[in-house]
Short mmCIF file of C-alpha atoms and ligand atoms in Angstrom, two decimals:
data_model
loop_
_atom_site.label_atom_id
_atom_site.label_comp_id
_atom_site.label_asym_id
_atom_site.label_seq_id
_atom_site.Cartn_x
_atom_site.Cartn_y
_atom_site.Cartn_z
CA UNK A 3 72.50 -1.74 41.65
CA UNK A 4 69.46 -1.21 40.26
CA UNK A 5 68.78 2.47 41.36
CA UNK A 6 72.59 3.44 39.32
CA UNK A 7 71.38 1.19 36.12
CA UNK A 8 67.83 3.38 36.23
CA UNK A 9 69.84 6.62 35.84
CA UNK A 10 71.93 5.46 33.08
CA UNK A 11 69.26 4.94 31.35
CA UNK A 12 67.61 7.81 32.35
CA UNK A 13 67.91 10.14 29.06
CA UNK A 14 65.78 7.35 27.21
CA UNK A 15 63.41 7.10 29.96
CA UNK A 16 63.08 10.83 29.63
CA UNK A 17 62.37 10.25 25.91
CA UNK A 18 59.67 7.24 26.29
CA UNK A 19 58.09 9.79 28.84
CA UNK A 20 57.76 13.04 26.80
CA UNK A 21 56.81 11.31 23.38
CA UNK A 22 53.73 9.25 25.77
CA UNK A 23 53.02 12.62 27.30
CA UNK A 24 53.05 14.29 24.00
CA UNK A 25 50.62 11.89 22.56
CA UNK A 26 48.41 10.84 25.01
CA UNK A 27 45.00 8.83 24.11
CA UNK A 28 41.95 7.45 25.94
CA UNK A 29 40.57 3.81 26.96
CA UNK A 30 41.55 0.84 25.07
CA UNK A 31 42.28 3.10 21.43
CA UNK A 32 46.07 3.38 22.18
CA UNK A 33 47.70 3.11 18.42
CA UNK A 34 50.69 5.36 19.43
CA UNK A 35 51.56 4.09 22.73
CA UNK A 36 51.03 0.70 22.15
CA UNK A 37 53.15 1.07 18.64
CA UNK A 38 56.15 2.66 21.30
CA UNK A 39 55.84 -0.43 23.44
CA UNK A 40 55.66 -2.65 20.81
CA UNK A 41 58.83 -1.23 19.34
CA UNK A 42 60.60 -0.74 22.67
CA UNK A 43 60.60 -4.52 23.32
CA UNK A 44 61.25 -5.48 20.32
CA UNK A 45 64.81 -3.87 20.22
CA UNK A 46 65.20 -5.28 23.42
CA UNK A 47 64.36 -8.72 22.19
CA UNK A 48 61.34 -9.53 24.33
CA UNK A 49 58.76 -11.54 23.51
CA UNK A 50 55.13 -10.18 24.07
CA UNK A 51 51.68 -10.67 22.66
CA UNK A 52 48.63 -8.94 22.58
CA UNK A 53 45.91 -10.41 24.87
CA UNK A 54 43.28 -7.47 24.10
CA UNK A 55 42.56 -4.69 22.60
CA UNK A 56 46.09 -2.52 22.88
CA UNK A 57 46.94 -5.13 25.96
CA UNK A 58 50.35 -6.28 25.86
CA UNK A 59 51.44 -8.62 27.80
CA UNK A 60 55.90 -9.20 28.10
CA UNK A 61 57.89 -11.97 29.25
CA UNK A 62 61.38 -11.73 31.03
CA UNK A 63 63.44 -15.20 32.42
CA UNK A 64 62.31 -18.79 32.10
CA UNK A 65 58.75 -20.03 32.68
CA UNK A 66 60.35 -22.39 35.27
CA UNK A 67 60.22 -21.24 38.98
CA UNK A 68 58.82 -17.83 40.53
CA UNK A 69 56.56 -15.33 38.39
CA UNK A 70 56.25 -11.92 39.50
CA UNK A 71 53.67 -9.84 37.30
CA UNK A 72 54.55 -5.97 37.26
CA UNK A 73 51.83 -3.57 35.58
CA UNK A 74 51.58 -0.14 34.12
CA UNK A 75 48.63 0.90 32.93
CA UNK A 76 48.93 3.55 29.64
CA UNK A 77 45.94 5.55 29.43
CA UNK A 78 45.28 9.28 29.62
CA UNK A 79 42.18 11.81 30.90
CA UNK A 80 39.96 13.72 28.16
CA UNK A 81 40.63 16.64 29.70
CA UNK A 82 42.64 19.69 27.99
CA UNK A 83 46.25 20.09 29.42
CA UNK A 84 47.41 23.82 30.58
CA UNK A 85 51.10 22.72 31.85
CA UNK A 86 52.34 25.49 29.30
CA UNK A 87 55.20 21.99 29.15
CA UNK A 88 57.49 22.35 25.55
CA UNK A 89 56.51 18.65 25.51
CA UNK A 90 52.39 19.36 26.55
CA UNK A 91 50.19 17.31 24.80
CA UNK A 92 49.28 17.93 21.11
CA UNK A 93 45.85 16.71 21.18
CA UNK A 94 42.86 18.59 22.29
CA UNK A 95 41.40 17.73 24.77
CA UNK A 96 42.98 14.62 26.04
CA UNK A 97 45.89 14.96 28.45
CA UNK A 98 48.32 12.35 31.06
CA UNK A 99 46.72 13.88 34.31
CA UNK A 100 47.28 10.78 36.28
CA UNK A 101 50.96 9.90 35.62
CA UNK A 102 50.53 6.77 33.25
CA UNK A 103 52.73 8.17 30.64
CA UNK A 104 55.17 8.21 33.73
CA UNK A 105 54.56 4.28 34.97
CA UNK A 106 54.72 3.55 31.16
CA UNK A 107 58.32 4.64 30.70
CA UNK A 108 58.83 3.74 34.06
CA UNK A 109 58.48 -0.50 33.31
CA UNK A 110 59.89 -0.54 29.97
CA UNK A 111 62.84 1.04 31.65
CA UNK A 112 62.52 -1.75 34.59
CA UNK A 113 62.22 -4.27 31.55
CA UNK A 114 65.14 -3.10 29.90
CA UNK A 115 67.37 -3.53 33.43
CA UNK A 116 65.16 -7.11 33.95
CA UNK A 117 66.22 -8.16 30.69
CA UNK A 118 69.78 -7.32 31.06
CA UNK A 119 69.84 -9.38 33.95
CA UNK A 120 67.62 -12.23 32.71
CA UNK A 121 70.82 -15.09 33.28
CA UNK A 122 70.65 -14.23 36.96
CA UNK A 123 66.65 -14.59 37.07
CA UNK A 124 65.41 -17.68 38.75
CA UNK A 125 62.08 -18.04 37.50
CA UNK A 126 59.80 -14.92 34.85
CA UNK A 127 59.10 -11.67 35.25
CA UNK A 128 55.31 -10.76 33.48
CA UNK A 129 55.61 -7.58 32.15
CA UNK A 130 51.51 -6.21 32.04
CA UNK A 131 50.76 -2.99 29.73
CA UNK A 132 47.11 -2.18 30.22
CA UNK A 133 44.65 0.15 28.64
CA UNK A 134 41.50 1.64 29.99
CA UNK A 135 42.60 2.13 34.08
CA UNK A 136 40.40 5.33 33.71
CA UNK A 137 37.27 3.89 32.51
CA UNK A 138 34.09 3.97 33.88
CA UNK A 139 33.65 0.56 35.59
CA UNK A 140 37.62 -1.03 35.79
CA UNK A 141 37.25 -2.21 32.14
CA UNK A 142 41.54 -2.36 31.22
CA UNK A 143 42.55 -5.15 33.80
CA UNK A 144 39.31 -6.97 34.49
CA UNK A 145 39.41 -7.23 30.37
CA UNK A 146 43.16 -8.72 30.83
CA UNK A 147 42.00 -10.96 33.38
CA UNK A 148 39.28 -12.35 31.49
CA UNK A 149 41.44 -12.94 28.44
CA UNK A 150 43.09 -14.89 30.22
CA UNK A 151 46.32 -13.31 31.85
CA UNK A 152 46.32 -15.22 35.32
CA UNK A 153 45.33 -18.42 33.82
CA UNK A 154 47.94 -18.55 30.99
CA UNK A 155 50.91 -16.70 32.92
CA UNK A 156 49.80 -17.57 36.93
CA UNK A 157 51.68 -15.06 38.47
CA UNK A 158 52.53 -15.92 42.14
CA UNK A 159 52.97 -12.23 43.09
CA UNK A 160 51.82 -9.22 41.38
CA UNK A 161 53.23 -5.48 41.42
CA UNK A 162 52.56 -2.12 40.43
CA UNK A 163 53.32 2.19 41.19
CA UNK A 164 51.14 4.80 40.82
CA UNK A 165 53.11 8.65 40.71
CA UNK A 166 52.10 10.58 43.40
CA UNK A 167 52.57 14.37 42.69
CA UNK A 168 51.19 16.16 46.10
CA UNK A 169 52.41 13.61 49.37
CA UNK A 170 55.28 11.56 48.72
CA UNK A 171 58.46 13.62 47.88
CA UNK A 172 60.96 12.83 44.60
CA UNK A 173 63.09 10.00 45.12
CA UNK A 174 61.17 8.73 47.58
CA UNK A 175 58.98 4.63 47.52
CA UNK A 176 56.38 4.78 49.52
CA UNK A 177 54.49 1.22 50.23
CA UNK A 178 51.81 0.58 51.27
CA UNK A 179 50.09 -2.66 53.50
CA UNK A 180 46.49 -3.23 53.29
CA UNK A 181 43.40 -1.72 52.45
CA UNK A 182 44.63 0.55 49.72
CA UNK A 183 42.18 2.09 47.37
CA UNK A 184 38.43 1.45 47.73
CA UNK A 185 35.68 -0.27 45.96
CA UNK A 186 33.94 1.41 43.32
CA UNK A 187 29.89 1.26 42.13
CA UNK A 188 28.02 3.03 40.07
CA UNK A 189 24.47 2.67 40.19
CA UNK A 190 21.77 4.49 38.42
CA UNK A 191 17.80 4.73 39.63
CA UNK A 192 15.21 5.35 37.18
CA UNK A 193 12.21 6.10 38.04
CA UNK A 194 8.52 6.11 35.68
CA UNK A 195 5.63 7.85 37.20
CA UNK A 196 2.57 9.59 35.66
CA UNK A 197 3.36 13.44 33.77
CA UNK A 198 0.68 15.96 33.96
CA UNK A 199 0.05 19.52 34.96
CA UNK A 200 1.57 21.28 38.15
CA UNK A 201 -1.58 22.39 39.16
CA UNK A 202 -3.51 18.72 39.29
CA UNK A 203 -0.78 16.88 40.77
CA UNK A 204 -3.19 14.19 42.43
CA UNK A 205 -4.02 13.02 38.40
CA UNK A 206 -0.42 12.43 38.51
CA UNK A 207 1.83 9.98 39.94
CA UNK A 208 6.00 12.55 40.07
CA UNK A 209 8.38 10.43 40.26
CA UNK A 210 10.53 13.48 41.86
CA UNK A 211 8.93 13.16 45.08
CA UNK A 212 10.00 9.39 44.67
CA UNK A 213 13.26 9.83 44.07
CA UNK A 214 13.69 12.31 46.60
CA UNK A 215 13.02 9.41 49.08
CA UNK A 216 14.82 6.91 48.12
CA UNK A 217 17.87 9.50 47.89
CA UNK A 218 17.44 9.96 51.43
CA UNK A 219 16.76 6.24 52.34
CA UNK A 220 20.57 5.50 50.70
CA UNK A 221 21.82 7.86 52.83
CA UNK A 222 20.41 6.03 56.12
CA UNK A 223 21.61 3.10 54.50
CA UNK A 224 25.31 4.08 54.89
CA UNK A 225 24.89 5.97 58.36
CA UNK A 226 22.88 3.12 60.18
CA UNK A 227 23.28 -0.31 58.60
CA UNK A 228 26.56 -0.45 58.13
CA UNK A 229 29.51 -1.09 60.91
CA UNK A 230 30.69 2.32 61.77
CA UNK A 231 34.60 1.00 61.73
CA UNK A 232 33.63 -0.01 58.29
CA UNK A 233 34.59 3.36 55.97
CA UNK A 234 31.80 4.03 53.39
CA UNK A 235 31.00 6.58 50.94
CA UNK A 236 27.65 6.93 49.38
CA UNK A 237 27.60 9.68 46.99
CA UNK A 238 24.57 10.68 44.88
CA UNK A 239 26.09 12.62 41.96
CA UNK A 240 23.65 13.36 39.10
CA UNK A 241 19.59 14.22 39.72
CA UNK A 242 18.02 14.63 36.21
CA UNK A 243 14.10 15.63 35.59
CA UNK A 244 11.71 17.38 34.35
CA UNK A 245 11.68 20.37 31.78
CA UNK A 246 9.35 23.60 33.42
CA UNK A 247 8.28 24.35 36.61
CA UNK A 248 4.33 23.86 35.89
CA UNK A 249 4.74 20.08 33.88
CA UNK A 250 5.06 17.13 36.30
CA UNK A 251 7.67 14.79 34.11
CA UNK A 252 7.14 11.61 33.38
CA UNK A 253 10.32 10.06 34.40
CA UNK A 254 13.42 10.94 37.21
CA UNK A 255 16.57 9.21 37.16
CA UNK A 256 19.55 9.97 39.58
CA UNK A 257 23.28 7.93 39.94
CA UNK A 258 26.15 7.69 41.99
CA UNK A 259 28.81 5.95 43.39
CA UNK A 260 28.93 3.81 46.21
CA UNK A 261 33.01 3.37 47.59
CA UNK A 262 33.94 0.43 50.51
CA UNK A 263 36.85 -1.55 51.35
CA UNK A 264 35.05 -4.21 52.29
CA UNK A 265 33.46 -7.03 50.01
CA UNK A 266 30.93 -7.93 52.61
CA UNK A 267 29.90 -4.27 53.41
CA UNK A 268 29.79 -3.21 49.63
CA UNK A 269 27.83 -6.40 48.25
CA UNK A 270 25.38 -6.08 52.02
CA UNK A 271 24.92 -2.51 50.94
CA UNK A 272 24.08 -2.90 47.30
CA UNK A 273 21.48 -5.35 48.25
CA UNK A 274 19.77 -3.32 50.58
CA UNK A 275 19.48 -0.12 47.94
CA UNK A 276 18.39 -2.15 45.94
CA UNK A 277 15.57 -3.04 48.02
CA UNK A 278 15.16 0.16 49.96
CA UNK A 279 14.56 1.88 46.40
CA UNK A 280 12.04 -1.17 45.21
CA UNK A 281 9.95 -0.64 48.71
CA UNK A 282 9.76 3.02 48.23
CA UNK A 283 8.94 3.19 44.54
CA UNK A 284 6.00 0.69 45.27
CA UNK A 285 4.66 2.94 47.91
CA UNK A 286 5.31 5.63 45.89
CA UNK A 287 3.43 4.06 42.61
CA UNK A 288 6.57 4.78 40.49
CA UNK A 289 7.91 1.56 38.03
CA UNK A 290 12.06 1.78 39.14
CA UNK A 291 14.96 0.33 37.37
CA UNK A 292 17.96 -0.26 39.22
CA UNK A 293 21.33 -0.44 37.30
CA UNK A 294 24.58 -1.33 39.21
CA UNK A 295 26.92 -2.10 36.71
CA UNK A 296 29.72 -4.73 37.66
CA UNK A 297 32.07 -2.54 39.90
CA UNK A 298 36.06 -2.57 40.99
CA UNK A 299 36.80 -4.57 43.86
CA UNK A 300 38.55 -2.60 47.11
CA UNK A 301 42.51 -2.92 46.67
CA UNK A 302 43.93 -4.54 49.42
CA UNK A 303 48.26 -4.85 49.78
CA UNK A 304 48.88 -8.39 51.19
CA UNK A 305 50.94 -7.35 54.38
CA UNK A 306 53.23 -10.42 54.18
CA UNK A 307 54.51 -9.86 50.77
CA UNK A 308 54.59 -5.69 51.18
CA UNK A 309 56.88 -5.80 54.18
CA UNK A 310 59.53 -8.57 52.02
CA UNK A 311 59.33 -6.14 49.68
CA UNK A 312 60.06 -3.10 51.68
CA UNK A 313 62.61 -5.05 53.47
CA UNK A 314 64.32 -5.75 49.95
CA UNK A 315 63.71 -2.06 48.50
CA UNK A 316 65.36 -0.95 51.47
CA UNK A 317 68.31 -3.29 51.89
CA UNK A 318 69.15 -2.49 47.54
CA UNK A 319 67.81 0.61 46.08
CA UNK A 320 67.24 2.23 49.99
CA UNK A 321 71.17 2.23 49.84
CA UNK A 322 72.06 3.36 47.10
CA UNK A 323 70.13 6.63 47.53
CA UNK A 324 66.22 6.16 47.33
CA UNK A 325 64.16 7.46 50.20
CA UNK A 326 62.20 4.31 51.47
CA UNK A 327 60.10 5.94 54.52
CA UNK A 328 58.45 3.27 57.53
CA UNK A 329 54.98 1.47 55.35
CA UNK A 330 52.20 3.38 54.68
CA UNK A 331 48.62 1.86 56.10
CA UNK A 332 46.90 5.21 54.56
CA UNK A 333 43.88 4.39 52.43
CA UNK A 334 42.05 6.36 49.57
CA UNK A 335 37.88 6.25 48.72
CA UNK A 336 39.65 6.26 44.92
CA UNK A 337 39.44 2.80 43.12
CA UNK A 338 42.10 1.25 41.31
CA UNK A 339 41.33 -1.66 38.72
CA UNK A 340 44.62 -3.43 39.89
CA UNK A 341 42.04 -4.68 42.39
CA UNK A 342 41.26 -7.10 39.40
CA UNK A 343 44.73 -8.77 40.28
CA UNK A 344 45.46 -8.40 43.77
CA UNK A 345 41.92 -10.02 44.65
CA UNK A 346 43.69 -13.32 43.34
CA UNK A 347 47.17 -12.91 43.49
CA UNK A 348 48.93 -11.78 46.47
CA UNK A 349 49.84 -8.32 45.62
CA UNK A 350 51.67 -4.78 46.55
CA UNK A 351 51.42 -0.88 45.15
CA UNK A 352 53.87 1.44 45.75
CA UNK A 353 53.63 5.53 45.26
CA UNK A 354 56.30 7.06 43.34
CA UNK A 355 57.16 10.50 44.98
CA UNK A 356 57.06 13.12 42.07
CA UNK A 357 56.46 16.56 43.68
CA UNK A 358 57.33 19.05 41.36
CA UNK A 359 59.89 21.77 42.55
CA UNK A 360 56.60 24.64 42.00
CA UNK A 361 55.91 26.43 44.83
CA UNK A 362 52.14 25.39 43.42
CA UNK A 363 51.44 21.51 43.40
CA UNK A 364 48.41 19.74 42.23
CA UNK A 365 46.54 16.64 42.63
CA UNK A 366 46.24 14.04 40.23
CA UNK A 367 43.57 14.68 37.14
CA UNK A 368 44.37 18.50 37.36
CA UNK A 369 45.29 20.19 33.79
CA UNK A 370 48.33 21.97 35.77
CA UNK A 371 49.80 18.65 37.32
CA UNK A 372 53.30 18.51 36.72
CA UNK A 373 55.69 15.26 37.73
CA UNK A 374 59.05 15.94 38.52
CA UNK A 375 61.12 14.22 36.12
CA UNK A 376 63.65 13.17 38.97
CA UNK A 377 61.47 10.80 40.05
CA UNK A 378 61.26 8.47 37.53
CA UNK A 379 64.52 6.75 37.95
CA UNK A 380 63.73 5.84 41.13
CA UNK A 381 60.05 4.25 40.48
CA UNK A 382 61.51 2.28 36.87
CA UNK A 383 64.78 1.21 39.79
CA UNK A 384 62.16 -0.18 42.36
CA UNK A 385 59.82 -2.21 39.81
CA UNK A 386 63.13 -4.19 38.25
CA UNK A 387 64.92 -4.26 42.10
CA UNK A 388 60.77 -6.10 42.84
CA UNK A 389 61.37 -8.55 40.47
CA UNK A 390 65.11 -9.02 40.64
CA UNK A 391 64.97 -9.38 44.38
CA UNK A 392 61.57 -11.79 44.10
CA UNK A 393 63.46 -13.74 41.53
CA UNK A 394 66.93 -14.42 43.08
CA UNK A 395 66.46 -14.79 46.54
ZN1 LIG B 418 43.56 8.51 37.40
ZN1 LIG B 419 46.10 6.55 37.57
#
């Protein structure tokens, strides 16, 4: 039912789509795409309010019985597009790599169908528009969170889709149980030594040669102290210093990102950089500061909920056309803030297959990604058929 109601809508999901697309924009400064939200609930007489910064949160149903949360996050990349689309975006520099234009469109559409059908709803449907997914540290949803959106609306399940333009094919759900996307760190070392000329280093204290070790102690860190069955990336990505090749710099600073899907394993192996790198730059005579910013939790599909809800996909939408393939247990090193949610409410991500008909695809965040339109009907039909079939069973 749900999958036929999508495509009848489909020419003004088409529309939402292209005019996001168009005029995409960055973090939590959405004027345009919350205004198109805004508007689009309005004329369909649903009641939101704004819990953030451009974060809107929508209600569907009555706030007795059940409450399934569904989320799209709405932010772009600033990065410049080269689609060569008629509807590419018109701002420099800033461009819907990752498909949220797409899961925009996609729930207003589902909200449109929910709303529709809100006599038949046994209980609410939360309707989550976040900024900021692509921000450093997992600001849109942990923001959302602590303003308050699982206190006030205490969802008892929580669901969202991410496009996937390279694996999963058009018209095709894929679910996934389980570890899902991984944690994500950042952590930046700093360390203070003594400058002075190459030639004297011993009047010197280089806070290079420092660094250097404690680059290479992190790395032992994540080959020996952590369970091998435990996957763990430990990437050092910047190494800054220094200004000619015969002045020993004052100061060194290097950061990267440390990825888990464990709690345990990613809090254990914070701690121990953290210590490694004070041993070393004592040894070493360097003063170190140690920044690890508040991180994004590993997201982890709660198996009992995604199999009802690929047994439901399957049984509705599954026959009327969508391609719901066996669950998915594969896992990504990416993060995804939605961990924010699913840590406290038991929670499921689908992929929405969009694989353009190019002989060329490419991966999210590339300037040539293109999602194939087709696919849209069938993500907006399985986040209403989510809530419909949470709601009325
Ligand atoms: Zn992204
Ligand atoms: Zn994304």
């Amino acid at each position: 039912m749900m999958y036929k109601e999508a495509k009848e809508m489909n020419q003004q999901l088409l529309a939402w789509r292209r005019q996001i697309h168009q005029h995409p924009e960055l973090g939590c400064r959405l004027p345009q795409t919350t205004a198109l939200v805004k508007k689009a609930l309005d004329d369909m007489g649903i009641s939101w309010e704004e819990i953030g910064p451009c974060a809107i949160v929508g209600v569907i149903g009555k706030k007795e019985g059940k409450k399934i949360l569904l989320r799209a996050d709405m932010d772009a990349l600033p990065m410049g597009e080269e689609t060569g689309l008629p509807f590419a975006s018109e701002c420099d520099g800033v461009m819907h790599s990752c498909g949220h234009d797409c899961h925009t469109s996609m729930l207003l559409t589902a909200a449109a169908l929910l709303k529709k059908h809100e006599e038949e709803l046994q209980g609410q449907v939360i309707l989550m528009f976040q900024p900021d997914e692509e921000g450093t540290d997992g600001t849109g949803a942990r923001m959302m969170v602590e303003n308050g959106l699982l206190d006030k609306y205490k969802p008892d399940v929580a669901v969202m889709a991410h496009m996937a333009s390279d694996i999963v094919k058009t018209n095709q759900i894929m679910l996934k149980s389980g570890p899902c996307s991984a944690s994500s760190d950042r952590f930046v070392v700093h360390l203070h030594g003594k400058g002075g000329h190459g030639a004297r280093p011993h009047q010197s204290i280089n806070p290079i040669t420092c660094a250097i070790k404690i680059a290479e102690a992190f790395g032992d860190i994540g080959r020996y102290e952590v369970d091998v069955q435990e996957p763990t990336a430990l990437s050092i990505c910047t190494f800054h210093s220094g200004t000619a090749s015969n002045i020993i710099p004052e100061d060194c600073e290097f950061t990267g990102t440390l990825r888990t899907f464990n709690d345990e394993a990613r809090q254990f192996t914070l701690d121990r950089m953290q210590q490694v790198a004070q041993s070393i730059a004592d040894a070493y005579r360097c003063q170190l500061t140690f920044d690890r910013p508040r991180g994004v939790p590993p997201l982890i599909n709660d198996p009992e909920f995604s199999q009802q809800l690929h047994t439901w996909l399957q049984e509705t939408i599954g026959q009327e056309g969508v391609d719901i393939p066996p669950m998915s247990h594969t896992k990504s090193m990416g993060s995804e803030d939605f961990s924010f949610i699913s840590s406290r409410v038991p929670s499921c991500s689908f992929s929405v297959g969009s694989t353009s008909h190019q002989e060329q695809v490419y991966p999210l965040h590339h300037p040539k990604i293109i999602f194939d339109e087709d696919g849209l009907a069938a993500g907006a039909a399985a986040y209403a058929q989510a809530a419909y079939s949470y709601l009325t069973k």
